[in-house]
Amino acid sequence: MNAASTSTPTSISSTIRRKKGTSYVIPTILAVICLIMLLPIFNILAQSFSSAAAIGDQRVYLWPVEFTTSNYEAILGQTSIWRSFGVSAIITVAGTLIALAMTASLAYPLSRAEYRERKGVLTLVLVTMIFHAPLIPNYLLIKQLHMLDTLWALMLPGAISAFNLFVMRSFFLAIPGELIESARIDGAGELQTLWKIILPLAKPAMATMGIIYSVALWNNYANALYFLSERSLFPLQVKLREFIITDSSDLATTAADIANLSPEGLKMAVIVIATVPIMMVYPFLQKYFIKGMMLGSIKS
Amino acid sequence: MHASTSAVKPRTKPRPLARTGSRYAHYRKYMVLYLISLPGIFFFLVFKYVPLFGSIMAFKDYNVFAGMWKSEWVGFAHFKRMFEYPDFGRILMNTIAIGGYTLLFAFPIPIVLALLMNELRGRLFKRFVQTAVYLPHFLSWVVVAGIVIGILSPTNGLMNQLLNHFGIDSIYFMGEESYVRSIIVGSGVWRDAGWSTIIYLAAMAGINPDLYEAAQLDGANRWRQTRSITIPALLPTITVLFLLQIGQFLDLGFERVYVFLNPLNGGRGDILDTYIYDVGLIQGQYSYTTAIGLFKSLIGLALIMGANALSKKTTGEGLY
C-alpha cells in the first residue's frame, strides 16, 4: 500500500508493538472476567458433591465439603432419568444424521454451476431466514403430519438450518471444479463423484456441521415442550426443567425418602449429569464451532 | 443412469454449458443433481412455507373441527382484541424492556471484551481466557437457569452467602418481580458474551498490521491505536451485527426466558413468546396468538428495514 510497508516485514512491526505496553491492567480485567465465567460452574460442581448438612449450613463455596457421591447415586438410581438420557441420545444421534444428510444433499447441488435453479432455491431459503412463521401454525403442521408425541417432532423440524446450509455450500464451493471435471472424464456418475470425491473432501465441514447440529439437538427443549405430552418420551432437558425449576417431579419424594439428601444437592447433581456429555466434547466443539462461525461470518 | 458419459468433452470453467442442447437434455443430464436436492426443497416447503401460509389463520376464527380452510374469516378482529386486552400491553412492555436492555448491555459488552482479548500477548493465557469465556455458550438454557437459580438461591446460593458475609440479608431473587429482567439479561450476557467476541476477533485479525506500524511511527500509543485503527476497522462488522440485533428486537427467544419464569416473577418477566405458548398452545387460543406472532414478525421486519435504510443513509453500510 504505502512505501514504508514494503520495506518492513509484518513480523517486525508486531514485535515493535509487543515490546511496548507491558501493562497488567488488561490481563487482570480478563482474569476477573474468567473468574465470573467459571465460579458459578465450580460452585454447582462443589455443591453436587457435598453433604446435605454442609449445603444447608452454607459452608460450600468452590470445593466440596464433606465429600459424598450420594446425590449422584440417588439420581442415577431413577429409571426415568435413564430413559430421558436414552431419548436425548437417540434424537441427538439420529437427528444429527438426518440433518447432515438433508443439509449436504441440498447444499451440494446449490454449489454446482450446472444446477440452473440455484437462484430460485437460494431465494426460497433466504425468505425463511427473514420471515418466521408463528408458533401455532407450526404446531398445527406437526399435528397434521401426525408427529405429535413422536420423536420425529424433535428431529425433523430443524433438519436444515438455513445458516448451516449456506456455510456448507461455501465449503462445497471451495472444492475446485476441476476435480469434479476429472472424475467425470474418468467415467464417474454424479452420485459416485459425490460419494467418493466430494464427501471425503468435505469431512471437516461435515464434522463441524455435525457438532453444531448435535449440540442444538441435545440442548433443545422447546420442541419437546411444544410437541410432546407423553412423559415417557421426554428428553433430558425437559426432565431437567422439571427437576430444577418446577419441582413437580419425583425429586421431592426422592429427597424425602433418604434423610441424608437435600433437594439442592440433587438439583446440582442433575445439572452436572446433563452437562457432562457436552463438556466431554467441548475441546472439539470449540475448535470446530469457531471455524464454522468464522466461515459463516465471512461468507454472509 | 450413466448418461453423463456424454460429458467427456472437457470444460475449462465450472460454469453452465452454453445452451446448446435442449432444456430437456440439460435436466436429463444433471438429473441426479436435481433429484438429490428435492428432499431439501421439500423440507423448506413443508416445514417453513406451510406454517408461513398457515399464518392466515390470524384473520380467521380457527375452529378445530372445521379446520383451517373452512373456518370463518374475521378480518382484523384478533388484532383489535390484542390491542384492547390489558395483558397484551404489559407483555409488550416486558418484551420491549428486556429487548432494550439486551441491546444496551448484551450488544456492546462483546465488543469491549474482544478489544481486551485482542490486547493479550501471552499465548497460553490467551487460550485460557478464550476457553473460559466460550464455555458457558455450550450449556443449554435449562442448565444455565439451573445454575443461576442455584447461585441466587436464598438458602444455599453463592450470591446470598456473599451478601450474608457483608451483613446483608438474603434476597429471594427469583421470587421478586423487580429482579427478573436483570436476571434474564444478565444470564444471557454470561452465557453468550464470550461467544459473540469471535466475529469481532476475526475482524480484528484481518486488519492490516502496517496500519499499526504507521501509527506507531507517528507516536500513537496503544489506546490511540485502538481508537483510530481498530474501532474504525470494526465499524462495518458492528453495524451489520447491530442491524441484525435490531431485527431480533422482539425475538428474545422462548427458551431463554421461559426457564426463568415462575408465578411470582411472571408479571414483569413474561414476553410475547412465552405468552403465545401459554395462551396459544396450552389454552388453545390459536387464532388470537397467531395474530400476536404475526404482529411480532411484522414489527421485526419493519425494524430491520427501517434500521437498514437509516444506516445506509448515514454510514453507507447495510445488510442489503
mmCIF file with all atom_site columns, C-alpha atoms in Angstrom, chain A residues 18 24-25 55-56 70 84 88 102 108 111-112 115 173 175 182 187 198-199 220 225 227 231 248 251 258 274 281 299:
data_model
loop_
_atom_site.group_PDB
_atom_site.id
_atom_site.type_symbol
_atom_site.label_atom_id
_atom_site.label_alt_id
_atom_site.label_comp_id
_atom_site.label_asym_id
_atom_site.label_entity_id
_atom_site.label_seq_id
_atom_site.pdbx_PDB_ins_code
_atom_site.Cartn_x
_atom_site.Cartn_y
_atom_site.Cartn_z
_atom_site.occupancy
_atom_site.B_iso_or_equiv
_atom_site.pdbx_formal_charge
_atom_site.auth_seq_id
_atom_site.auth_comp_id
_atom_site.auth_asym_id
_atom_site.auth_atom_id
_atom_site.pdbx_PDB_model_num
ATOM 1  C CA . ARG A 1 18  ? 4.627   -6.161  21.561  1.00 0.00 ? 18  ARG A CA 1
ATOM 2  C CA . TYR A 1 24  ? -1.027  -5.735  33.612  1.00 0.00 ? 24  TYR A CA 1
ATOM 3  C CA . VAL A 1 25  ? -4.331  -3.914  33.692  1.00 0.00 ? 25  VAL A CA 1
ATOM 4  C CA . ILE A 1 55  ? -25.055 -27.200 51.889  1.00 0.00 ? 55  ILE A CA 1
ATOM 5  C CA . GLY A 1 56  ? -27.680 -26.317 54.480  1.00 0.00 ? 56  GLY A CA 1
ATOM 6  C CA . SER A 1 70  ? -24.898 -39.899 47.332  1.00 0.00 ? 70  SER A CA 1
ATOM 7  C CA . SER A 1 84  ? -34.674 -39.414 29.303  1.00 0.00 ? 84  SER A CA 1
ATOM 8  C CA . SER A 1 88  ? -31.807 -37.473 24.230  1.00 0.00 ? 88  SER A CA 1
ATOM 9  C CA . MET A 1 102 ? -30.532 -33.263 4.352   1.00 0.00 ? 102 MET A CA 1
ATOM 10 C CA . TYR A 1 108 ? -24.076 -29.718 -2.828  1.00 0.00 ? 108 TYR A CA 1
ATOM 11 C CA . SER A 1 111 ? -22.764 -25.266 -5.114  1.00 0.00 ? 111 SER A CA 1
ATOM 12 C CA . ARG A 1 112 ? -22.727 -26.562 -8.685  1.00 0.00 ? 112 ARG A CA 1
ATOM 13 C CA . TYR A 1 115 ? -27.716 -26.534 -11.229 1.00 0.00 ? 115 TYR A CA 1
ATOM 14 C CA . LEU A 1 173 ? -17.879 -24.084 -3.470  1.00 0.00 ? 173 LEU A CA 1
ATOM 15 C CA . ILE A 1 175 ? -13.701 -27.505 -3.860  1.00 0.00 ? 175 ILE A CA 1
ATOM 16 C CA . SER A 1 182 ? -11.757 -35.100 -13.966 1.00 0.00 ? 182 SER A CA 1
ATOM 17 C CA . GLY A 1 187 ? -16.496 -42.036 -16.121 1.00 0.00 ? 187 GLY A CA 1
ATOM 18 C CA . ILE A 1 198 ? -16.714 -34.598 -2.626  1.00 0.00 ? 198 ILE A CA 1
ATOM 19 C CA . LEU A 1 199 ? -17.811 -36.042 0.700   1.00 0.00 ? 199 LEU A CA 1
ATOM 20 C CA . ASN A 1 220 ? -33.186 -28.090 22.711  1.00 0.00 ? 220 ASN A CA 1
ATOM 21 C CA . LEU A 1 225 ? -42.375 -28.784 25.300  1.00 0.00 ? 225 LEU A CA 1
ATOM 22 C CA . PHE A 1 227 ? -44.913 -31.232 20.672  1.00 0.00 ? 227 PHE A CA 1
ATOM 23 C CA . ARG A 1 231 ? -43.959 -38.256 29.649  1.00 0.00 ? 231 ARG A CA 1
ATOM 24 C CA . SER A 1 248 ? -43.178 -31.073 40.177  1.00 0.00 ? 248 SER A CA 1
ATOM 25 C CA . LEU A 1 251 ? -37.334 -35.201 43.179  1.00 0.00 ? 251 LEU A CA 1
ATOM 26 C CA . ILE A 1 258 ? -33.364 -40.524 52.055  1.00 0.00 ? 258 ILE A CA 1
ATOM 27 C CA . ALA A 1 274 ? -26.942 -33.185 31.878  1.00 0.00 ? 274 ALA A CA 1
ATOM 28 C CA . VAL A 1 281 ? -16.787 -32.869 23.556  1.00 0.00 ? 281 VAL A CA 1
ATOM 29 C CA . LYS A 1 299 ? -19.470 -15.604 3.595   1.00 0.00 ? 299 LYS A CA 1
#
